[in-house]
């Protein structure tokens, strides 16, 4: 057994048929470095070799098909920097275009007219016409790779890898070599009990059949086994962490509610809390009073009043003689929280300070001294809060706003600052669908604000085609004359090589031309600007010196300018759905009727159309997040990439929702019986968890 681990960790270079050049390409293109990486480079689909489609039979966007068709024309389109290759093919039933956006230089000379190819791909509809983007192609006479000769595994590859002979088939050959290697063996990682109870196939058979299915039935069982295993260990780890947190009884106890909260509540709170706010405050209070460390996720749509909840929780910390801090992802947001909270608490004797990257040395020193605990303090800031020399005397509560911008490691650093871990409240305005949060935040408790403060006028959302820009400008002028402010958001700061996006700079010039000074004042914010410049521009907008703010998505998170009531999103088709929703949440904060205008070209792909229509149909963040997850898959959701947790190889948390819930139940049963996995029968599980720990740093450090 001992020798097995090194075998799967052998560099892929040493596999027969690889060598240095291919190894380098596998590493840079696919992050495949070891035998083990190759083993978990699963086929992304399988083709039934016995089945050929006719072009005229294509109906459905979401299924892979196999065609046999002849090249009739090849052309490249676009400038050399953003070239696209279009190969038109025909069979006896019709014609279709194959399209490549990448790797064109490897492909241009490949397709001779009249040559017949076997084509695998996923057809797509664009402007009412079908095409197949980035299909796999092979010549008809080549030998099938499949052992069963019917079920063919298809591996993802890239044009560069293909140029080195590693198309899906070349990769398949390498996998086959690995599986047939005399030393090949994978250790089981589930207990006999689980395997028997769930009638799973063993791990080795699962790996063999996931790559080279001996039958459709064995393929299904291999998939079920590997998906279960993947989701099960995530849940086992998360739940184990949660149990060990709850077993410790050394959390700060916030036993009382005292003067700070009472005075604020009765004297300074200018509105009635919503029932949802009251409910989550109760949940949080109970949690912080229980003697265990709180680890809670606070979800609520943009504008639902999370910050108010956080503020009241911080006052509870102060009432119990603890300090509190609030960490925001950007300086703009930290500043804004600072000025809002200072204003709201101005009548109370609380020491509120701001610490960011641009806090000057003398002031910084003074702040650090204040943290010695002599005065009740709330410290608000950015990453600067977790720098090494910031030492709190008795930090009781950490609130993290808009959590997805913080890296896991940064959060971990914050807890390590204290002998006793402070209570943690993570606030997120990107609603997280249940299955995703179960996986991402499976060990956190969750509170949801599911109600908006009363009196908000629903934002009017409109979709306008680019050719009607002038109408939008006329509308904007009217609104500006009424004293309203406007955001105009562009997708990217510079022209991308791949996509022909509207450039912010270009847009800015157009806007300045349309809205000339001195009648109008236009500001500009983008990610490439220095922090100070950005803050200065934001400040000008907040103070109404500028009426129009042209920006990239840097304004996406949290910024609150009540007078800004119109949001124009240019190239709205290029934004993700959650991002569009976040942007829309920037308006509708004051009492005026607000507008969100989605500008797009007339030609829209299917997904873009669904995104736009979803925005027009609903304002419900949860519904939008669900749709977003369905459209994009979890890997692309904001924050999940960065968190590094949801690195799923085979399971899909939407399609495999049942397996996920099941895996969570099984994990929970096991831990109920053996919370620390100390029993002999669970040794195999504990061992695999240790293995994951060693190989995936930062995994699950969210708690
Ligand atoms: P979030 O952080 O959830 O996006 P905020 O806490 O920034 O939302 O609240 C948005 C706005 O609504 C703020 O101006 C805040 O003062 C106000 N607000 C919060 N709670 C209430 C309430 N219960 N009634 C009325 N207004 C509220
Ligand atoms: Mg907020």
XYZ file of C-alpha atoms and ligand atoms in Angstrom:
731
model
C 0.000 0.000 0.000
C 2.751 2.418 0.908
C 4.225 2.320 -2.565
C 0.931 3.269 -4.170
C 0.868 6.872 -3.211
C 4.166 7.634 -4.889
C 2.978 5.806 -7.999
C 0.056 8.143 -8.550
C 2.286 11.066 -7.716
C 4.822 10.173 -10.379
C 5.293 12.964 -12.891
C 3.259 12.328 -15.993
C 6.422 12.862 -18.012
C 7.466 9.310 -17.119
C 4.400 7.672 -18.526
C 5.128 5.772 -21.718
C 4.201 7.992 -24.655
C 4.545 11.308 -22.847
C 8.077 12.735 -22.492
C 9.114 16.304 -21.632
C 7.380 18.249 -24.412
C 3.966 16.645 -23.997
C 4.335 16.740 -20.210
C 4.888 20.475 -20.390
C 1.865 20.920 -22.622
C -0.298 18.775 -20.327
C 0.816 20.831 -17.376
C 0.326 24.252 -18.903
C -2.859 23.488 -20.788
C -4.661 21.130 -18.422
C -2.837 21.297 -15.066
C -2.055 17.615 -15.415
C 1.233 17.043 -13.635
C 1.055 13.570 -12.146
C -0.341 10.128 -12.922
C -3.048 10.910 -10.408
C -3.990 14.115 -12.241
C -4.292 12.161 -15.455
C -6.411 9.553 -13.719
C -8.862 12.205 -12.587
C -8.963 13.886 -15.979
C -12.306 12.227 -16.548
C -13.973 12.038 -19.930
C -16.413 14.894 -20.119
C -18.777 12.760 -22.094
C -19.171 9.519 -24.008
C -20.249 8.908 -27.514
C -22.294 6.000 -28.593
C -20.247 5.050 -31.633
C -23.081 3.149 -33.140
C -25.187 6.233 -33.550
C -24.809 8.869 -36.301
C -26.959 11.986 -36.593
C -28.034 13.716 -39.742
C -27.528 17.463 -39.892
C -31.227 17.925 -40.565
C -32.047 16.073 -37.332
C -30.401 18.690 -35.127
C -33.021 20.139 -32.809
C -31.568 20.501 -29.381
C -28.848 22.776 -27.998
C -27.799 20.694 -25.101
C -26.967 17.296 -26.448
C -23.761 16.064 -27.982
C -24.083 14.519 -31.366
C -21.939 12.619 -33.839
C -22.051 13.521 -37.525
C -20.350 12.269 -40.625
C -19.917 15.151 -43.042
C -17.775 16.525 -45.871
C -15.933 19.847 -45.944
C -17.270 22.254 -48.560
C -15.655 25.549 -47.553
C -13.151 26.922 -45.043
C -12.702 30.557 -44.122
C -11.161 32.688 -41.407
C -12.977 35.753 -40.169
C -11.796 38.720 -38.140
C -8.505 40.437 -37.503
C -5.418 38.340 -36.774
C -5.810 39.123 -33.084
C -9.320 37.793 -32.800
C -9.592 35.291 -35.571
C -12.313 32.776 -36.012
C -12.259 29.717 -38.244
C -15.461 28.631 -39.935
C -15.572 25.277 -41.682
C -18.788 24.534 -43.551
C -19.631 20.850 -43.884
C -22.490 18.927 -45.445
C -24.048 15.503 -45.378
C -26.885 14.231 -47.514
C -29.418 16.015 -45.323
C -27.978 19.520 -45.059
C -25.185 21.900 -44.113
C -23.725 23.233 -40.906
C -20.785 25.432 -39.841
C -18.078 24.248 -37.469
C -16.581 27.232 -35.637
C -13.320 27.688 -33.746
C -12.539 30.840 -31.776
C -9.273 29.591 -30.393
C -6.285 27.719 -31.745
C -7.056 28.881 -35.276
C -3.376 28.796 -36.218
C -3.188 25.078 -35.412
C -6.236 24.353 -37.522
C -6.295 26.489 -40.676
C -4.565 23.942 -42.856
C -6.303 20.909 -41.508
C -9.510 20.901 -43.537
C -9.194 20.090 -47.242
C -12.322 20.540 -49.316
C -14.099 17.271 -49.987
C -12.573 15.478 -47.005
C -15.010 13.575 -44.872
C -14.799 13.820 -41.064
C -16.474 12.298 -38.063
C -17.560 15.262 -35.968
C -18.535 15.247 -32.291
C -19.975 18.333 -30.743
C -22.712 20.278 -29.133
C -24.702 22.291 -31.650
C -25.637 25.842 -30.832
C -28.117 28.200 -32.320
C -26.994 31.655 -33.293
C -29.311 34.027 -35.100
C -31.586 31.182 -35.970
C -28.793 29.150 -37.584
C -27.135 26.077 -36.161
C -23.391 25.789 -35.772
C -21.042 23.609 -33.744
C -18.420 25.500 -31.735
C -15.119 23.726 -31.092
C -16.130 20.239 -32.153
C -13.901 17.197 -31.868
C -13.063 15.861 -35.298
C -11.431 12.708 -36.584
C -10.991 10.917 -39.864
C -13.483 8.100 -40.420
C -11.021 5.258 -40.840
C -9.299 5.623 -37.457
C -9.651 2.894 -34.872
C -12.033 3.580 -32.063
C -10.399 3.924 -28.690
C -13.122 2.341 -26.653
C -12.582 -1.095 -25.215
C -16.214 -1.924 -25.712
C -16.059 -0.355 -29.195
C -19.423 1.222 -28.574
C -18.972 3.654 -25.730
C -16.248 6.078 -26.679
C -14.795 8.337 -23.956
C -14.242 11.930 -25.016
C -11.625 13.929 -23.117
C -11.305 17.652 -23.133
C -8.219 18.868 -24.927
C -6.966 22.108 -26.435
C -5.777 23.028 -29.899
C -2.208 23.203 -28.622
C -2.412 19.732 -27.130
C -3.971 18.468 -30.313
C -1.018 19.801 -32.265
C 1.145 17.531 -30.128
C -0.982 14.501 -30.885
C -3.007 14.830 -27.731
C -6.509 15.175 -28.992
C -9.206 13.423 -26.999
C -7.986 10.188 -28.422
C -4.325 10.802 -27.711
C -5.220 11.611 -24.133
C -7.385 8.508 -23.981
C -4.410 6.413 -25.061
C -2.316 7.824 -22.248
C -5.060 7.047 -19.746
C -5.250 3.527 -21.100
C -1.487 3.099 -20.721
C -1.816 4.247 -17.135
C -4.689 1.917 -16.339
C -2.836 -1.031 -17.843
C 0.426 -0.209 -16.030
C 1.554 -3.165 -13.954
C 1.756 -1.036 -10.828
C -1.581 0.620 -11.325
C -3.790 0.297 -8.304
C -6.031 2.725 -6.470
C -6.705 2.295 -2.795
C -10.263 2.105 -1.565
C -11.303 5.085 0.549
C -14.796 4.170 1.679
C -15.690 1.721 4.421
C -17.069 -1.719 3.496
C -20.168 -0.687 5.339
C -20.867 2.289 3.074
C -19.994 0.342 -0.032
C -22.337 -2.445 0.881
C -25.136 -0.299 2.106
C -25.159 1.876 -1.012
C -24.208 -0.960 -3.352
C -21.329 1.019 -4.774
C -18.716 -0.493 -7.026
C -15.202 -0.478 -5.648
C -12.886 2.396 -6.356
C -10.575 0.656 -8.762
C -13.446 -0.594 -10.920
C -14.965 2.850 -10.816
C -11.791 4.382 -12.267
C -11.523 1.717 -14.953
C -15.119 2.118 -16.014
C -15.270 5.871 -15.882
C -12.555 5.911 -18.535
C -13.381 2.776 -20.489
C -16.901 1.673 -19.692
C -17.446 -2.021 -20.187
C -21.166 -1.446 -20.451
C -23.604 1.427 -20.083
C -24.635 0.026 -16.735
C -21.075 -0.039 -15.408
C -20.558 3.499 -16.636
C -23.562 4.650 -14.647
C -22.317 2.856 -11.559
C -18.813 4.247 -11.951
C -20.214 7.762 -12.201
C -22.462 7.252 -9.206
C -19.597 5.914 -7.119
C -17.188 8.730 -7.982
C -19.753 11.478 -7.596
C -20.814 10.123 -4.264
C -17.221 9.860 -3.099
C -16.440 13.399 -4.132
C -19.457 14.957 -2.451
C -19.261 12.690 0.568
C -15.750 13.733 1.538
C -16.578 17.403 1.154
C -19.538 16.974 3.474
C -17.645 14.769 5.884
C -14.949 17.391 6.252
C -17.302 20.319 6.586
C -19.514 18.591 9.116
C -16.545 17.351 11.074
C -15.232 20.894 11.317
C -18.610 22.104 12.398
C -18.885 19.471 15.106
C -15.465 20.211 16.454
C -16.285 23.915 16.563
C -19.527 23.251 18.393
C -17.888 20.869 20.816
C -15.501 23.487 21.987
C -17.088 25.611 24.652
C -14.653 28.458 24.577
C -16.616 30.949 22.518
C -16.947 34.463 23.882
C -20.216 34.698 25.766
C -22.247 37.777 24.981
C -24.670 37.324 27.832
C -26.346 40.687 28.010
C -27.844 43.395 25.939
C -26.848 46.676 27.461
C -26.829 50.406 27.082
C -25.265 50.711 23.668
C -27.822 48.612 21.928
C -30.738 49.912 23.939
C -29.818 53.521 23.511
C -29.239 53.124 19.815
C -32.440 51.205 19.336
C -34.649 53.621 21.220
C -33.030 56.920 20.401
C -31.268 56.736 17.072
C -32.866 54.072 14.941
C -35.049 56.102 12.602
C -37.061 53.243 11.167
C -38.737 50.084 12.324
C -36.703 46.945 11.692
C -38.304 44.518 9.298
C -39.498 41.224 10.731
C -36.753 39.487 8.832
C -34.131 41.729 10.428
C -35.575 41.067 13.870
C -35.554 37.341 13.235
C -31.907 37.180 12.187
C -30.819 39.420 15.055
C -32.509 36.964 17.423
C -30.688 34.062 15.757
C -27.366 35.804 15.989
C -27.881 36.844 19.602
C -28.752 33.332 20.641
C -25.649 32.094 18.873
C -23.316 34.641 20.434
C -24.668 33.971 23.896
C -24.303 30.226 23.851
C -20.661 29.896 24.820
C -19.623 28.545 21.453
C -17.943 30.352 18.663
C -20.432 31.655 16.132
C -19.754 31.059 12.498
C -22.662 32.398 10.582
C -23.494 33.364 7.069
C -25.900 36.272 6.718
C -27.574 36.305 3.363
C -29.865 38.967 2.091
C -30.532 40.586 -1.206
C -28.921 43.932 -2.010
C -30.611 46.607 0.036
C -32.290 44.243 2.474
C -30.572 45.922 5.428
C -27.732 43.590 6.351
C -25.479 46.417 7.446
C -28.011 47.518 10.033
C -28.099 43.988 11.416
C -24.311 43.904 11.556
C -24.204 47.222 13.342
C -26.583 46.046 16.042
C -24.571 42.884 16.543
C -21.444 44.976 16.969
C -23.209 47.008 19.624
C -24.026 43.787 21.464
C -20.319 42.971 21.402
C -19.561 46.380 22.918
C -22.254 45.885 25.547
C -20.342 42.822 26.633
C -17.021 44.699 26.804
C -15.644 43.324 23.594
C -14.322 45.018 20.503
C -15.784 44.509 17.070
C -14.503 44.969 13.585
C -16.055 45.241 10.176
C -14.028 44.269 7.167
C -14.961 45.419 3.671
C -13.460 44.300 0.389
C -12.564 47.747 -0.948
C -11.463 51.072 0.415
C -14.499 52.794 -1.062
C -16.781 50.471 0.838
C -14.814 50.700 4.052
C -15.021 54.493 3.843
C -18.700 54.362 3.240
C -19.354 52.027 6.143
C -17.194 54.240 8.289
C -19.073 57.421 7.510
C -22.506 55.773 7.781
C -21.764 54.052 11.050
C -20.049 57.094 12.529
C -23.109 59.125 11.682
C -25.540 56.610 13.118
C -23.577 56.204 16.336
C -22.584 59.835 16.764
C -24.717 60.165 19.882
C -23.079 57.217 21.588
C -19.741 57.211 23.290
C -18.111 54.723 20.947
C -14.688 54.887 19.483
C -15.044 54.204 15.771
C -11.951 54.155 13.637
C -11.087 53.493 10.031
C -8.000 51.556 9.045
C -7.193 51.068 5.380
C -4.163 50.880 3.166
C -4.047 54.644 2.928
C -4.181 55.354 6.651
C -1.049 57.367 7.445
C 1.548 56.152 9.914
C 0.887 58.487 12.872
C -2.824 57.829 12.741
C -2.227 54.139 12.310
C -0.077 54.105 15.420
C -2.754 55.911 17.335
C -5.379 53.415 16.197
C -3.233 50.487 17.180
C -2.773 51.955 20.628
C -6.502 52.384 21.007
C -6.976 48.708 20.460
C -5.516 47.993 23.888
C -9.077 47.741 25.092
C -9.462 50.789 27.276
C -12.358 52.123 25.278
C -15.176 50.351 23.447
C -14.116 50.234 19.845
C -15.397 49.426 16.447
C -12.694 49.201 13.857
C -13.720 49.403 10.235
C -11.371 48.689 7.389
C -10.036 46.678 4.520
C -7.346 44.011 4.377
C -5.245 46.388 6.401
C -7.168 45.020 9.387
C -5.455 41.698 9.118
C -1.944 42.965 8.837
C 0.464 41.497 11.309
C 0.853 44.454 13.607
C -2.854 44.919 14.212
C -3.437 43.342 17.600
C -6.785 43.495 19.261
C -7.030 43.275 23.002
C -10.357 41.487 23.108
C -11.870 41.162 19.685
C -15.290 39.585 20.130
C -16.940 39.886 16.729
C -15.741 40.095 13.173
C -18.180 41.075 10.464
C -17.062 40.432 6.933
C -18.990 42.320 4.294
C -19.433 41.041 0.778
C -17.420 38.021 1.667
C -16.713 36.761 -1.830
C -13.992 39.315 -2.398
C -11.919 37.966 0.445
C -9.615 35.057 -0.044
C -9.879 32.099 2.242
C -6.353 32.659 3.508
C -7.136 36.231 4.472
C -10.056 35.137 6.562
C -7.959 32.517 8.257
C -5.375 35.148 9.200
C -8.009 37.106 10.988
C -9.070 34.291 13.265
C -5.501 33.519 14.108
C -5.061 36.949 15.593
C -6.722 35.903 18.760
C -6.240 33.166 21.255
C -9.924 32.731 21.342
C -11.540 32.843 17.934
C -13.990 35.749 17.691
C -17.550 35.259 16.522
C -17.736 35.532 12.779
C -20.562 36.949 10.732
C -20.082 36.692 6.993
C -22.459 38.864 4.997
C -23.150 38.192 1.395
C -25.417 39.953 -1.024
C -24.993 37.379 -3.715
C -27.669 34.943 -2.717
C -26.323 31.462 -2.726
C -28.539 28.651 -3.909
C -29.038 26.010 -1.263
C -27.073 23.231 -2.869
C -24.148 25.530 -3.407
C -24.151 26.913 0.094
C -24.408 23.404 1.473
C -21.186 22.646 -0.296
C -19.412 25.964 0.042
C -20.492 26.880 3.525
C -21.606 23.504 4.773
C -20.179 24.092 8.219
C -21.583 27.587 8.676
C -24.943 28.295 10.169
C -27.088 30.445 8.027
C -29.453 33.366 8.521
C -31.487 34.813 5.713
C -33.104 38.236 5.441
C -35.935 37.413 3.095
C -37.829 40.670 3.165
C -37.099 44.184 1.953
C -37.631 47.330 4.009
C -41.043 48.789 3.240
C -41.668 51.611 0.822
C -39.139 50.703 -1.816
C -40.367 51.350 -5.305
C -39.565 48.410 -7.543
C -36.851 49.303 -10.029
C -38.081 49.571 -13.595
C -35.891 47.408 -15.807
C -35.826 47.868 -19.577
C -34.010 46.229 -22.419
C -32.918 48.630 -25.168
C -31.038 47.837 -28.373
C -27.859 49.745 -29.126
C -29.396 51.451 -32.146
C -31.762 53.259 -29.763
C -28.965 54.791 -27.726
C -30.125 58.292 -28.543
C -33.458 57.639 -26.822
C -31.627 56.613 -23.691
C -29.490 59.756 -23.801
C -32.614 61.912 -24.090
C -34.083 60.121 -21.091
C -30.886 60.617 -19.104
C -30.821 64.340 -19.796
C -34.340 64.627 -18.483
C -33.467 62.706 -15.331
C -30.320 64.713 -14.728
C -32.269 67.920 -15.057
C -34.551 66.566 -12.353
C -31.469 66.284 -10.151
C -30.920 62.545 -10.507
C -27.571 60.835 -10.920
C -26.646 58.132 -13.369
C -24.274 55.188 -13.566
C -23.109 53.957 -16.944
C -21.298 50.636 -16.671
C -19.088 48.963 -19.245
C -17.839 45.403 -19.156
C -14.103 45.796 -19.660
C -11.464 48.448 -19.408
C -9.584 47.536 -22.537
C -10.560 45.835 -25.710
C -10.204 42.173 -25.122
C -8.341 40.139 -27.645
C -11.092 37.607 -27.862
C -14.241 39.586 -27.585
C -15.039 42.710 -29.387
C -16.210 44.630 -26.340
C -17.025 48.214 -26.098
C -14.182 49.965 -24.501
C -14.743 52.013 -21.394
C -12.498 54.766 -22.646
C -14.324 54.932 -25.919
C -17.617 54.947 -24.099
C -16.428 57.682 -21.821
C -15.563 59.863 -24.798
C -18.975 59.273 -26.331
C -20.673 60.135 -23.068
C -18.629 63.317 -22.672
C -19.544 64.295 -26.221
C -23.241 63.669 -25.587
C -23.193 65.339 -22.198
C -20.906 68.336 -22.631
C -19.460 70.412 -19.840
C -20.349 72.740 -18.180
C -23.970 71.686 -18.381
C -23.079 68.120 -17.413
C -20.231 66.682 -15.366
C -19.008 63.181 -16.042
C -16.718 61.103 -13.847
C -14.912 57.868 -14.569
C -13.835 54.940 -12.393
C -12.123 51.744 -13.424
C -10.003 49.007 -11.966
C -6.713 50.221 -13.413
C -6.867 53.509 -11.554
C -4.945 54.052 -8.365
C -7.008 53.597 -5.237
C -6.736 57.281 -4.363
C -7.931 58.386 -7.777
C -10.800 55.952 -7.569
C -11.816 57.177 -4.155
C -11.601 60.799 -5.286
C -13.857 60.092 -8.276
C -16.327 58.213 -6.105
C -16.332 61.035 -3.641
C -17.103 63.549 -6.364
C -20.058 61.444 -7.386
C -21.294 60.907 -3.835
C -21.084 64.641 -3.229
C -22.987 65.287 -6.455
C -20.170 67.152 -8.153
C -20.586 64.750 -11.040
C -23.935 63.590 -12.344
C -22.796 60.720 -14.487
C -20.358 58.076 -13.396
C -18.904 56.009 -16.200
C -17.365 52.905 -14.753
C -16.488 49.264 -14.973
C -17.813 46.815 -12.442
C -15.744 48.347 -9.654
C -18.964 49.917 -8.420
C -20.666 46.581 -8.338
C -20.368 45.871 -4.672
C -22.107 47.745 -1.904
C -21.712 51.377 -2.928
C -24.637 53.425 -1.734
C -25.526 56.712 -3.429
C -29.224 57.316 -2.779
C -29.611 60.026 -5.421
C -28.307 57.749 -8.142
C -31.471 56.376 -9.624
C -30.549 55.355 -13.149
C -28.260 52.453 -14.028
C -27.263 51.978 -17.654
C -25.472 48.716 -18.380
C -23.725 48.715 -21.727
C -23.187 45.359 -23.426
C -25.408 43.838 -20.797
C -25.206 40.589 -22.747
C -21.592 40.255 -21.637
C -22.352 40.244 -17.922
C -23.254 37.320 -15.748
C -26.680 37.312 -14.232
C -25.609 37.754 -10.624
C -23.412 40.614 -11.704
C -26.322 42.303 -13.477
C -28.407 41.900 -10.349
C -25.680 43.375 -8.163
C -25.341 46.321 -10.507
C -29.064 46.914 -10.511
C -28.945 46.901 -6.718
C -26.872 50.099 -6.848
C -30.018 52.059 -7.681
C -33.407 52.045 -6.004
C -31.967 53.057 -2.662
C -33.654 56.417 -2.314
C -37.306 57.326 -2.551
C -37.276 58.197 -6.262
C -38.406 55.822 -8.978
C -35.291 54.060 -10.257
C -34.415 52.579 -13.613
C -32.080 49.920 -14.873
C -31.517 49.934 -18.613
C -29.861 46.951 -20.249
C -28.239 47.872 -23.551
C -27.388 45.136 -26.021
C -26.904 44.592 -29.726
C -29.833 43.035 -31.534
C -28.099 39.753 -32.134
C -28.097 37.792 -28.932
C -27.071 34.257 -28.111
C -29.516 32.045 -26.282
C -27.955 32.296 -22.837
C -27.666 36.066 -23.093
C -31.333 36.262 -23.988
C -32.247 34.142 -20.966
C -30.158 36.395 -18.721
C -31.771 39.569 -20.025
C -35.262 38.108 -19.810
C -34.643 36.917 -16.266
C -33.615 40.446 -15.305
C -36.767 41.842 -16.899
C -38.954 39.280 -15.198
C -37.767 39.296 -11.610
C -36.048 41.255 -8.901
C -35.700 38.281 -6.625
C -32.040 37.651 -5.918
C -32.535 34.020 -5.059
C -34.396 33.249 -8.224
C -31.713 35.062 -10.179
C -28.939 33.165 -8.448
C -30.612 29.841 -9.209
C -30.951 30.726 -12.869
C -27.360 31.911 -12.941
C -26.153 28.674 -11.440
C -28.128 26.698 -13.973
C -26.767 28.707 -16.875
C -23.161 28.817 -15.875
C -22.451 26.024 -13.511
C -20.981 26.697 -10.096
C -17.413 27.130 -11.272
C -18.173 30.517 -12.701
C -20.209 31.890 -9.881
C -18.658 34.833 -8.203
C -16.365 33.884 -5.440
C -16.412 30.170 -5.838
C -13.353 30.106 -8.038
C -11.426 32.201 -5.628
C -12.498 30.178 -2.648
C -10.840 27.151 -4.193
C -13.301 24.916 -2.448
C -15.641 23.957 -5.141
C -13.115 22.251 -7.285
C -15.371 19.414 -8.314
C -14.005 16.873 -10.772
C -17.100 14.920 -11.521
C -20.101 15.854 -9.446
C -22.413 18.646 -10.450
C -24.235 20.212 -7.563
C -27.321 20.920 -9.601
C -27.700 17.693 -11.478
C -26.461 15.656 -8.575
C -28.478 17.400 -5.922
C -29.904 14.074 -4.744
C -26.483 12.494 -4.368
C -25.320 15.607 -2.528
C -28.113 15.443 0.014
C -27.620 11.749 0.381
C -23.876 12.155 0.887
C -24.524 14.772 3.521
C -26.874 12.430 5.372
C -24.448 9.530 5.280
C -21.625 11.784 6.496
C -23.810 13.133 9.241
C -24.823 9.638 10.420
C -21.220 8.535 10.613
C -20.189 11.613 12.566
C -23.098 11.305 14.973
C -21.733 7.949 15.911
C -18.037 8.855 15.752
C -17.544 12.649 15.742
C -13.784 12.552 15.450
C -13.533 9.497 13.248
C -11.520 7.702 15.861
C -13.129 4.298 15.620
C -11.191 1.588 13.875
C -13.893 0.995 11.288
C -13.677 4.642 10.211
C -9.884 4.746 9.988
C -10.045 4.557 6.224
C -12.179 7.726 6.124
C -9.899 9.595 8.497
C -6.947 8.608 6.368
C -8.514 9.953 3.212
C -9.379 13.221 4.909
C -5.748 13.567 5.942
C -4.764 12.876 2.362
C -7.048 15.659 1.128
C -5.649 17.994 3.784
C -2.137 17.383 2.604
C -2.980 17.895 -1.038
C -5.413 20.747 -0.943
C -4.192 23.520 1.217
C -6.705 26.049 2.454
C -9.502 23.694 1.777
C -12.420 24.591 3.982
C -10.595 27.190 6.009
C -13.717 29.208 5.854
C -14.530 28.443 9.475
P -27.486 45.760 2.360
O -26.193 45.902 3.067
O -28.259 44.534 2.740
O -27.383 45.906 0.877
P -28.092 48.160 3.755
O -27.926 47.711 5.144
O -27.016 48.946 3.102
O -28.459 46.932 2.818
O -29.487 48.924 3.687
C -29.898 49.630 2.542
C -30.614 50.897 2.958
O -31.833 50.584 3.630
C -29.808 51.732 3.920
O -29.934 53.060 3.532
C -30.460 51.462 5.278
O -30.339 52.543 6.148
C -31.888 51.211 4.900
N -32.604 50.305 5.820
C -32.107 49.221 6.444
N -33.049 48.595 7.193
C -34.176 49.320 7.026
C -35.531 49.209 7.548
N -35.878 48.224 8.374
N -36.429 50.142 7.166
C -36.084 51.128 6.325
N -34.853 51.309 5.808
C -33.901 50.411 6.148
Mg -24.218 46.251 1.915
